[in-house]
XYZ file of C-alpha atoms in Angstrom:
676
model
C -6.872 -12.527 15.612
C -10.092 -13.133 14.761
C -9.866 -13.469 10.910
C -12.789 -11.030 10.712
C -12.750 -8.420 8.619
C -12.712 -4.856 11.205
C -14.916 -1.860 9.129
C -12.380 0.751 9.229
C -14.524 3.848 8.592
C -16.210 2.365 11.578
C -13.185 3.038 14.402
C -12.791 5.643 16.848
C -9.441 6.995 15.111
C -11.202 7.280 11.173
C -11.069 11.181 11.739
C -7.547 11.534 13.431
C -5.635 9.414 11.033
C -6.162 11.334 7.788
C -5.531 14.504 9.655
C -1.783 13.213 10.716
C -0.970 11.540 7.119
C -1.958 14.628 5.597
C -0.045 17.442 7.528
C 2.615 15.111 6.466
C 1.593 15.084 2.761
C 1.320 19.103 3.319
C 4.344 19.706 4.884
C 6.133 17.855 1.785
C 3.818 19.900 -0.444
C 4.727 23.291 1.117
C 8.288 22.777 0.953
C 8.186 21.596 -2.752
C 5.974 24.615 -3.928
C 8.275 27.108 -1.613
C 11.004 26.126 -3.945
C 9.720 25.817 -6.940
C 10.475 29.177 -7.879
C 14.305 28.240 -6.283
C 17.549 26.955 -8.027
C 18.368 26.506 -11.683
C 19.404 23.311 -13.180
C 21.773 24.246 -16.557
C 21.427 20.489 -17.998
C 18.836 17.869 -18.013
C 16.081 20.553 -16.680
C 17.230 23.188 -19.143
C 16.922 20.099 -21.785
C 13.418 19.401 -20.608
C 12.270 23.195 -21.427
C 13.986 23.481 -24.779
C 11.858 19.895 -25.523
C 8.677 21.551 -24.765
C 9.183 24.371 -27.226
C 11.096 23.063 -30.218
C 10.491 19.371 -30.451
C 9.342 19.729 -33.372
C 12.240 21.179 -34.764
C 15.170 18.761 -33.614
C 16.527 16.244 -36.221
C 16.418 13.370 -33.786
C 14.648 11.962 -30.609
C 13.802 9.109 -28.935
C 11.113 10.567 -26.560
C 8.232 12.933 -27.491
C 7.249 14.096 -23.878
C 7.294 17.522 -25.314
C 4.412 17.123 -27.640
C 2.546 16.297 -23.938
C 3.996 18.892 -21.804
C 4.214 21.830 -24.779
C 0.560 23.201 -24.082
C 0.672 23.142 -20.231
C 4.120 25.262 -20.369
C 2.799 27.547 -22.931
C -0.634 28.004 -21.552
C 1.181 28.651 -18.307
C 3.110 31.521 -19.783
C 6.200 29.933 -19.714
C 6.468 29.491 -16.330
C 9.157 27.383 -14.491
C 7.715 27.791 -11.260
C 4.405 26.662 -12.509
C 5.627 24.237 -14.322
C 7.274 22.687 -11.556
C 4.160 22.482 -9.615
C 2.498 21.261 -12.567
C 5.071 17.876 -12.594
C 3.655 17.890 -8.453
C -0.180 17.726 -9.407
C 0.028 15.829 -12.116
C 1.947 13.056 -9.571
C -0.059 13.569 -6.833
C -3.399 12.778 -8.791
C -2.507 9.591 -10.866
C -0.678 8.315 -7.635
C -4.159 8.709 -5.295
C -6.125 7.135 -8.344
C -3.549 4.410 -8.645
C -3.708 3.664 -4.497
C -7.372 3.893 -4.929
C -7.430 1.367 -7.568
C -4.966 -1.294 -6.064
C -6.803 -1.481 -2.718
C -10.028 -1.369 -3.907
C -9.540 -4.270 -6.591
C -8.184 -6.413 -3.452
C -11.378 -5.370 -1.029
C -13.485 -6.524 -4.286
C -11.750 -9.351 -5.375
C -12.927 -10.278 -1.318
C -16.158 -9.596 -1.336
C -16.220 -6.033 0.217
C -17.708 -3.106 -1.084
C -15.933 -0.450 1.449
C -14.202 2.286 -0.034
C -10.545 2.548 0.107
C -10.022 4.676 3.590
C -8.432 8.117 2.128
C -5.547 7.548 5.028
C -4.060 5.359 2.430
C -4.233 7.498 -0.338
C -3.091 9.928 1.276
C 0.163 7.906 2.206
C 0.268 6.788 -1.378
C 0.226 10.171 -2.744
C 3.282 11.221 -0.100
C 4.939 7.910 -1.582
C 4.423 9.091 -5.078
C 7.174 12.194 -3.910
C 10.114 9.587 -3.920
C 10.070 10.786 -7.293
C 12.298 13.783 -6.288
C 14.491 11.606 -4.511
C 16.978 9.987 -6.792
C 17.536 13.529 -8.818
C 16.062 15.648 -6.222
C 16.119 19.362 -8.312
C 14.912 18.195 -11.352
C 11.262 19.085 -10.894
C 10.100 20.211 -14.243
C 7.787 17.451 -15.962
C 10.035 15.196 -18.131
C 10.469 11.550 -20.333
C 10.610 10.202 -16.500
C 7.319 11.790 -14.603
C 5.320 10.873 -18.317
C 6.351 7.255 -18.197
C 5.706 6.874 -14.246
C 2.084 8.932 -14.086
C 1.269 6.611 -17.240
C 2.180 3.705 -15.505
C -0.016 4.443 -12.669
C -2.731 5.365 -14.491
C -2.763 1.986 -16.799
C -2.052 0.176 -13.788
C -4.717 1.199 -11.779
C -7.174 0.773 -14.985
C -6.250 -2.399 -15.862
C -7.472 -3.203 -11.842
C -10.565 -1.829 -12.041
C -11.518 -3.733 -15.341
C -10.019 -6.961 -14.087
C -12.366 -7.051 -10.565
C -15.555 -8.939 -10.652
C -18.151 -8.085 -13.278
C -15.897 -6.292 -15.566
C -19.052 -5.075 -17.097
C -19.562 -1.746 -15.462
C -20.597 1.248 -16.540
C -17.931 2.775 -18.353
C -16.235 -0.135 -19.561
C -15.457 0.847 -22.705
C -14.018 3.680 -21.597
C -12.201 2.530 -19.374
C -10.692 0.295 -21.713
C -9.591 2.913 -24.194
C -8.125 5.126 -21.431
C -6.126 1.962 -20.551
C -4.455 2.372 -24.035
C -4.383 5.494 -24.090
C -1.964 5.682 -21.147
C 0.245 2.463 -22.216
C 0.775 4.692 -25.898
C 1.718 8.220 -23.709
C 3.852 5.690 -21.925
C 5.358 4.130 -24.849
C 5.865 7.611 -26.936
C 7.695 9.163 -23.604
C 10.148 6.165 -22.552
C 9.804 3.262 -25.246
C 11.185 0.761 -23.370
C 9.429 1.278 -20.110
C 6.369 1.144 -22.206
C 7.427 -2.219 -23.581
C 8.206 -3.443 -19.958
C 4.548 -2.368 -18.749
C 3.183 -4.277 -21.458
C 4.856 -7.528 -21.049
C 4.383 -7.018 -17.424
C 0.646 -6.189 -17.290
C -0.155 -9.348 -20.305
C 1.366 -11.444 -17.630
C -0.767 -10.166 -14.280
C -3.524 -10.190 -17.006
C -2.885 -13.812 -17.436
C -2.980 -15.127 -14.290
C -5.692 -12.810 -12.477
C -8.405 -12.527 -15.935
C -11.674 -14.253 -14.768
C -12.955 -13.537 -18.399
C -12.157 -15.362 -21.051
C -15.184 -14.714 -23.128
C -13.662 -14.532 -26.426
C -15.865 -11.208 -27.124
C -14.525 -10.007 -24.083
C -11.121 -10.052 -25.281
C -11.348 -9.057 -28.414
C -13.163 -6.172 -27.388
C -10.270 -5.425 -24.762
C -7.696 -5.500 -27.812
C -9.173 -3.529 -30.354
C -10.377 -0.476 -27.563
C -7.267 -0.532 -26.014
C -5.325 -0.221 -29.327
C -7.504 2.135 -30.362
C -6.790 4.144 -26.868
C -2.720 3.734 -28.105
C -3.466 4.683 -31.877
C -4.600 7.841 -30.848
C -1.637 8.946 -29.465
C 0.244 8.343 -32.962
C -2.685 10.258 -34.985
C -2.263 13.192 -32.872
C 1.368 12.875 -32.785
C 1.102 12.443 -36.527
C -1.065 15.243 -36.910
C 0.862 18.040 -34.625
C 4.671 16.863 -36.690
C 4.043 14.695 -39.375
C 7.941 14.196 -39.910
C 8.059 12.608 -35.953
C 8.907 9.289 -37.929
C 11.833 10.068 -39.646
C 12.768 12.224 -36.219
C 12.167 8.852 -34.348
C 14.446 7.002 -36.660
C 17.230 9.552 -36.536
C 17.113 9.397 -32.508
C 17.828 5.894 -32.567
C 20.654 6.061 -35.048
C 21.713 8.901 -32.317
C 21.439 6.917 -29.367
C 23.556 3.756 -31.560
C 26.079 6.337 -31.651
C 25.903 7.754 -27.960
C 27.675 5.151 -25.929
C 25.551 6.404 -22.997
C 22.881 3.800 -23.578
C 23.661 0.224 -23.286
C 20.615 -1.688 -22.693
C 22.536 -5.117 -22.153
C 25.262 -3.446 -19.963
C 22.339 -2.118 -17.785
C 20.956 -5.674 -17.552
C 24.177 -6.962 -16.653
C 24.849 -4.466 -14.244
C 21.249 -5.142 -12.197
C 21.706 -8.871 -12.192
C 25.365 -8.287 -10.428
C 23.939 -5.809 -8.033
C 21.196 -8.306 -7.593
C 23.501 -11.303 -7.038
C 25.735 -9.169 -4.775
C 22.856 -8.209 -2.294
C 21.345 -11.785 -2.642
C 23.276 -13.000 0.416
C 23.079 -10.441 2.936
C 18.878 -10.264 1.370
C 18.989 -14.087 2.368
C 20.288 -13.721 5.607
C 18.213 -11.176 6.780
C 15.057 -12.622 5.304
C 16.523 -15.884 7.164
C 16.798 -13.841 10.768
C 13.691 -11.415 10.390
C 10.924 -14.617 8.931
C 12.607 -16.862 11.722
C 11.550 -14.421 14.429
C 8.282 -12.986 12.795
C 7.203 -16.789 12.315
C 7.817 -18.356 15.171
C 7.006 -15.374 17.242
C 3.492 -14.677 15.782
C 2.842 -18.528 16.265
C 4.080 -19.346 19.590
C 2.757 -15.750 21.585
C 0.549 -17.122 23.029
C 1.434 -20.276 24.376
C 5.029 -19.082 26.075
C 5.816 -15.673 27.147
C 9.401 -17.049 27.728
C 9.166 -19.308 24.540
C 8.799 -16.345 22.378
C 11.254 -13.829 23.486
C 14.057 -16.376 23.785
C 13.309 -16.931 20.251
C 13.109 -13.485 19.383
C 16.381 -12.823 20.598
C 18.197 -16.153 18.937
C 17.094 -15.075 15.853
C 17.829 -11.511 16.026
C 21.217 -12.147 16.883
C 21.883 -14.987 14.194
C 20.174 -12.594 11.604
C 22.070 -9.397 12.350
C 25.649 -11.210 12.437
C 24.531 -13.651 9.564
C 23.755 -10.622 7.591
C 27.089 -8.245 8.708
C 29.316 -11.206 7.533
C 28.129 -11.623 3.997
C 27.589 -7.754 4.123
C 31.044 -7.387 3.784
C 33.393 -9.263 1.072
C 36.722 -10.675 1.894
C 39.595 -7.897 1.858
C 42.158 -7.945 -0.643
C 44.803 -7.091 1.188
C 47.310 -9.392 3.055
C 48.582 -7.344 5.386
C 47.161 -7.445 8.562
C 46.864 -3.203 8.946
C 45.402 -3.555 5.094
C 42.888 -5.854 5.774
C 41.956 -3.682 8.967
C 41.911 -0.863 7.161
C 39.611 -2.419 5.057
C 37.119 -3.789 7.214
C 36.670 -0.626 8.728
C 35.672 0.869 5.703
C 33.103 -1.830 5.189
C 31.775 -1.631 8.615
C 31.425 2.421 8.083
C 29.577 2.194 4.933
C 27.499 -0.619 6.840
C 26.577 1.300 9.318
C 23.322 3.415 8.296
C 21.713 0.229 7.469
C 23.054 -2.004 10.171
C 21.727 1.135 13.081
C 18.056 1.210 11.034
C 17.535 -2.256 11.242
C 19.033 -2.252 14.952
C 16.617 0.399 16.029
C 13.876 -1.133 14.395
C 14.493 -4.303 15.879
C 15.616 -3.243 19.210
C 12.105 -1.059 19.516
C 10.873 -4.855 18.976
C 12.499 -6.158 21.666
C 11.691 -3.677 23.959
C 7.810 -3.209 23.354
C 7.293 -6.542 22.773
C 8.999 -7.443 26.560
C 6.530 -4.518 28.041
C 3.533 -5.384 26.395
C 3.675 -9.147 25.541
C 2.054 -10.064 28.904
C -0.985 -7.687 28.427
C -2.739 -8.129 24.923
C -1.931 -10.394 22.184
C -2.864 -7.976 19.237
C -0.592 -4.934 21.300
C 2.225 -7.203 20.953
C 1.528 -8.127 17.172
C 0.830 -4.169 16.386
C 4.052 -3.317 18.004
C 6.392 -5.575 16.133
C 4.527 -4.687 12.673
C 5.142 -0.657 14.123
C 8.734 -1.861 14.924
C 9.117 -3.604 11.030
C 7.562 -0.777 9.401
C 9.861 1.823 11.418
C 13.141 -0.127 10.710
C 11.752 -0.251 6.906
C 11.348 3.442 6.844
C 15.058 3.759 8.700
C 16.526 2.065 6.333
C 14.879 3.943 3.299
C 15.809 7.416 5.062
C 19.754 6.474 5.855
C 20.643 3.097 3.859
C 22.112 2.552 0.872
C 19.680 3.229 -2.063
C 20.015 0.120 -3.613
C 18.742 -1.799 -0.970
C 15.318 0.256 -1.214
C 13.873 -2.681 -3.064
C 14.997 -5.333 -1.133
C 14.100 -3.529 2.357
C 10.621 -2.969 0.904
C 10.316 -6.492 -0.182
C 11.133 -8.661 3.202
C 8.692 -6.163 4.834
C 6.225 -6.912 2.797
C 6.806 -10.474 3.092
C 6.577 -10.739 6.559
C 3.672 -8.406 6.936
C 1.698 -10.965 4.633
C 2.717 -13.988 6.763
C 1.481 -12.409 9.935
C -1.940 -12.866 7.990
C -1.201 -16.474 6.788
C -0.394 -17.359 10.088
C -3.649 -15.842 11.633
C -5.070 -18.759 9.672
C -6.160 -22.023 11.356
C -4.447 -24.145 10.430
C -2.112 -22.129 8.440
C -2.832 -22.980 4.538
C -3.008 -21.510 1.495
C -5.817 -20.396 -0.337
C -6.929 -19.694 -3.952
C -6.810 -15.613 -3.372
C -3.312 -16.418 -2.189
C -2.039 -16.948 -6.141
C -3.452 -13.705 -7.227
C -2.246 -11.960 -4.043
C 1.128 -12.963 -5.032
C 0.892 -12.088 -8.727
C 0.214 -8.527 -7.754
C 2.639 -8.241 -5.003
C 5.234 -9.401 -8.030
C 3.691 -6.749 -10.540
C 4.237 -4.074 -8.097
C 7.359 -4.804 -7.454
C 8.033 -5.334 -10.694
C 6.846 -1.825 -12.105
C 9.949 0.175 -10.535
C 12.497 -2.122 -12.614
C 9.982 -1.562 -15.741
C 10.078 2.000 -15.189
C 13.926 2.419 -14.907
C 14.510 -0.433 -17.615
C 17.339 1.159 -20.310
C 18.555 3.922 -17.921
C 22.222 4.794 -17.911
C 22.224 5.099 -14.451
C 22.518 2.459 -12.104
C 19.391 0.454 -12.320
C 18.302 -0.035 -8.404
C 19.251 3.422 -7.280
C 17.124 5.195 -10.127
C 13.960 2.729 -9.752
C 13.532 4.307 -6.426
C 12.033 7.368 -8.067
C 8.880 4.734 -8.629
C 8.671 3.481 -5.376
C 4.972 4.744 -4.807
C 4.453 1.069 -6.477
C 6.224 -1.273 -3.745
C 5.089 1.392 -0.689
C 1.634 0.359 -2.308
C 1.849 -2.970 -1.602
C 3.190 -2.196 1.645
C -0.124 0.001 2.228
C -1.842 -3.265 0.782
C -0.999 -5.508 3.748
C -1.623 -2.807 6.288
C -4.501 -2.676 5.243
C -5.043 -6.234 5.247
C -3.635 -6.654 8.802
C -6.474 -3.585 9.750
C -8.977 -5.458 8.380
C -8.478 -8.980 9.785
C -8.043 -7.668 13.252
C -4.435 -8.230 14.006
C -3.006 -4.573 13.616
C -4.739 -2.069 16.417
C -5.563 1.273 14.806
C -3.206 3.402 16.770
C -0.426 1.278 15.319
C -1.792 1.921 12.142
C -2.066 5.185 12.312
C 2.040 5.369 13.384
C 2.847 3.034 10.296
C 0.887 5.481 7.743
C 2.282 8.596 9.109
C 5.800 6.544 9.419
C 5.827 5.827 5.409
C 5.470 9.275 4.646
C 8.739 10.613 6.567
C 11.123 9.367 3.892
C 9.636 11.744 1.265
C 9.443 14.759 3.565
C 13.163 14.028 4.477
C 13.885 14.362 0.667
C 12.402 17.642 0.730
C 13.984 18.839 3.348
C 17.294 17.428 2.296
C 16.808 19.533 -0.565
C 16.127 22.536 1.070
C 19.044 22.443 3.294
C 21.994 20.157 2.294
C 23.461 20.485 -1.170
C 24.679 16.976 -1.390
C 21.410 15.856 -1.698
C 20.743 18.380 -4.601
C 21.264 17.448 -8.598
C 24.060 19.607 -10.156
C 23.438 22.921 -7.825
C 25.786 25.165 -6.034
C 23.856 25.426 -3.014
C 21.035 24.151 -1.466
C 17.417 24.969 -2.565
C 16.678 27.041 0.499
C 19.667 28.937 0.723
C 18.889 30.452 -3.142
C 17.528 33.481 -2.511
C 18.735 35.972 -5.431
C 16.614 36.815 -8.308
C 17.383 36.561 -11.534
C 15.457 37.033 -14.987
C 16.368 34.266 -17.893
C 14.735 33.013 -21.213
C 12.858 34.254 -23.630
C 9.928 34.689 -21.577
C 11.600 36.226 -18.503
C 11.408 33.912 -16.123
C 12.073 35.128 -12.461
C 14.324 32.509 -10.488
C 16.130 32.972 -7.371
C 19.470 31.395 -7.215
C 22.574 31.556 -5.577
C 25.292 34.165 -5.977
C 27.789 31.828 -8.140
C 24.785 30.983 -10.358
C 23.373 34.652 -10.692
C 26.661 36.039 -11.538
C 27.183 33.079 -14.295
C 23.853 33.760 -16.123
C 24.506 37.609 -15.645
C 27.238 37.427 -16.940
C 26.642 35.492 -20.509
C 23.336 36.903 -20.983
C 25.020 40.810 -20.931
C 27.545 39.452 -22.844
C 25.346 37.409 -25.660
C 23.173 40.830 -25.952
C 25.923 43.232 -26.292
C 27.050 41.315 -28.866
C 23.723 41.284 -31.036
C 22.332 37.787 -30.036
C 18.190 38.414 -29.498
C 16.063 36.205 -27.751
C 14.594 33.578 -30.600
C 17.908 33.296 -32.770
C 19.027 29.660 -33.395
C 22.223 28.646 -31.357
C 24.228 25.442 -32.035
C 25.863 24.441 -28.544
C 29.867 22.897 -28.622
C 30.366 23.220 -25.021
C 28.229 19.752 -24.475
C 26.300 20.638 -21.579
C 24.623 23.844 -22.885
C 20.610 23.197 -22.785
C 20.930 25.764 -19.889
C 22.938 28.213 -21.785
C 20.531 28.223 -24.481
C 17.458 28.417 -22.704
C 18.669 31.608 -20.655
C 19.697 33.512 -23.639
C 15.984 32.482 -25.139
C 17.365 31.049 -27.706
C 16.002 28.050 -30.233
C 18.257 24.933 -30.345
C 19.589 23.871 -33.726
C 19.212 20.539 -34.511
C 19.100 18.870 -31.028
C 18.397 20.599 -27.684
C 21.511 18.523 -26.170
C 24.624 17.965 -28.474
C 25.767 15.376 -25.367
C 29.736 15.558 -24.570
C 31.247 13.682 -22.588
C 30.481 10.692 -23.950
C 32.644 7.632 -26.344
C 29.902 8.853 -29.211
C 30.058 12.318 -28.649
C 32.275 13.318 -31.268
C 30.802 10.973 -33.875
C 27.368 12.659 -32.771
C 28.528 16.018 -33.658
C 29.820 15.020 -37.128
C 26.220 13.825 -37.684
C 24.583 16.113 -36.474
C 26.429 18.819 -38.527
C 26.082 16.435 -41.317
C 22.191 16.630 -41.228
C 21.891 20.054 -40.398
C 20.843 22.289 -43.923
C 24.306 24.244 -44.380
C 22.519 27.583 -44.630
C 20.818 26.836 -41.059
C 24.420 26.372 -40.244
C 25.742 29.573 -41.667
C 22.748 31.725 -40.199
C 23.082 30.113 -35.877
C 24.756 31.441 -33.691
C 27.411 28.923 -32.093
C 28.146 27.977 -28.025
C 31.585 26.581 -27.445
C 34.541 25.955 -24.678
C 38.084 25.622 -24.397
C 38.543 23.933 -21.127
C 35.068 22.207 -20.296
C 36.127 18.314 -20.237
C 32.616 17.819 -21.874
C 33.675 20.477 -24.779
C 33.191 18.921 -28.582
C 36.933 18.778 -29.419
C 36.545 18.919 -33.279
C 33.759 21.237 -33.765
C 35.927 24.005 -35.865
C 37.051 21.357 -38.063
C 33.696 19.770 -38.541
C 32.241 22.740 -39.592
C 34.856 24.264 -41.679
C 34.549 21.052 -43.654
C 30.790 21.649 -44.186
C 30.850 25.378 -44.717
C 34.260 26.475 -45.202
C 37.188 28.633 -42.680
C 35.334 31.619 -41.362
C 32.032 31.323 -41.431
C 32.092 31.977 -37.632
C 33.314 34.607 -36.049
C 34.492 34.843 -32.253
C 32.874 37.913 -31.138
C 32.739 37.695 -26.728
C 34.373 35.216 -24.086
C 32.760 34.630 -20.380
C 34.432 32.649 -17.869
C 31.747 31.461 -15.533
C 31.592 28.688 -12.575
C 31.259 25.199 -13.261
C 27.723 24.362 -11.890
C 29.200 20.757 -11.330
C 32.199 18.781 -11.616
C 32.812 16.406 -14.687
C 35.279 13.529 -13.551
C 38.167 14.536 -11.138
C 39.975 16.911 -12.598
C 37.444 19.422 -13.802
C 38.141 22.903 -13.459
C 36.043 25.061 -11.309
C 35.448 28.035 -13.763
C 34.826 27.320 -17.641
C 35.097 29.332 -20.262
C 32.101 29.910 -22.876
C 32.709 31.314 -26.309
C 30.324 33.265 -28.442
C 30.526 32.869 -32.172
C 28.656 35.321 -34.343
C 27.740 33.941 -37.847
C 29.297 36.095 -40.562
C 26.113 36.427 -42.883
C 25.003 38.647 -39.441
C 27.706 40.692 -39.521
C 28.091 41.201 -43.189
C 24.315 42.123 -43.054
C 24.813 45.149 -40.426
C 27.704 46.432 -42.230
C 25.597 47.132 -44.915
């Protein structure tokens, strides 16, 4: 630990490291591209497709992501595999820019002119593919992708603007593009956009060095101009967008699936539940690292003793706090509950045990040879345990796990100072780390899913914080080059496992009947006649619905109002045009109210001319849709012309049937026209 920076580009491993990390990234990309033509998702992803094509025709929406992805989708010939690959390219490009700017920002603040080693950029790109982890088979661009890419670009641009000597070439263009990214995030996902602005403002106050009034006004005006351009283009493309947004807010208030206050409370309860175990691990691991790193040069026996004691105490403390007190008062009931608690905790415990076990073994073997080797082994084991926790541990642990790893790696830097002390740059360093760990929460803010689990889609922010710490350790001479290679490669593995699981295990897919790698049967669907590869049950479902619809005269391009509650995929497969809303959500407390509101808002003639889809046994179906239409149009405005029984693409509730009925209703005005 010399405290002197080691120029990475002059080391012998500089050619080998990027190759190894690049191979892992290309493997992920290859798997993703191979699976791009496989799988058809009937709900969320089909909803995205309909939004690209018909976002102007909706009566209400809270997100205008369709406006951003309409032309890419149309220019790609409405190809589903192509737009899925477009998602990947957009994600990789924005994450590469973000990683480069974050690592470059810290280097430039320290007076270094070195470029970010591209092995780190590749590792950051690999980390961005965590986006496909939580909802693994939703691969088409969505409001989530637009929000994430905008947040990556905006944060990278902000860091570029905050570096020393902000008056660089094209600084004004950079500020304008920053505003452009902020505006895109807000129009794609308003809750994330608001949180992003708040977090950036706080970081700006802590990290900005140029407080000249002229500079601040220029920054504000140009960034607002960038934000405004989004709204100007949206106004030109769709003059009624504001009315559509207002109506979207009304629909969301009726929905019952999005409760912002409930989401915040749930997140806070989750934090409270995780805090004891996290603090226990922090205590155990913190004592280990601090004492070992400080004493390793003094006494081998003392160092190993401290290591073993801290690991044992931390592990026991963590296990005790991870297991809640059993509710049962009987001995057999308590024993059974304790067993289930242990069984649930095994993945995380094994990950940490393996990681710390490797630490002990390597240190015991190497501690007498080289202090640097011993510390490098400790870092590798720490990163390895973190990676194993990301792969096999509970999803809600991912953010505390990475936070602990970053905290411990930072302690290596602090303990390398003689004497140990905090320096002026630490405040900005802490602020940057806090920003990177807060951004995943901002990304998921407002979701109707568990926030911590959902935020793993934006894990690239937190993993970049880990990459920053590894780069610092390497430049300080604490981390040996071979150990750095291993760490970078290890950080690519969790995202690779995500792709492998989606290809081989149906339990890691989202609303699919089989793993993507097993879906090989071609099927043609949609107005653009897309060819996708699906499983046998899904192909039979699609072919039977499309065949029945064509037989009764439902041609592509006809307006369809879906009352099945989860029919975006049926509308898209039929090549239909959604009437009023791309997805009339069923199964939520406010679903019936929303259906009544949509029927009331739609023009009567449009309702009379529309084809209808319904179901009498789908648990998400709108139950009283006929009464709603009869009240608006009078009786017998539509006639039942076909009923198809399909395999349920997913289960909604415990008692959901395996087979669903889909009823096709024809407008009588069309039938009368055909009879003349």
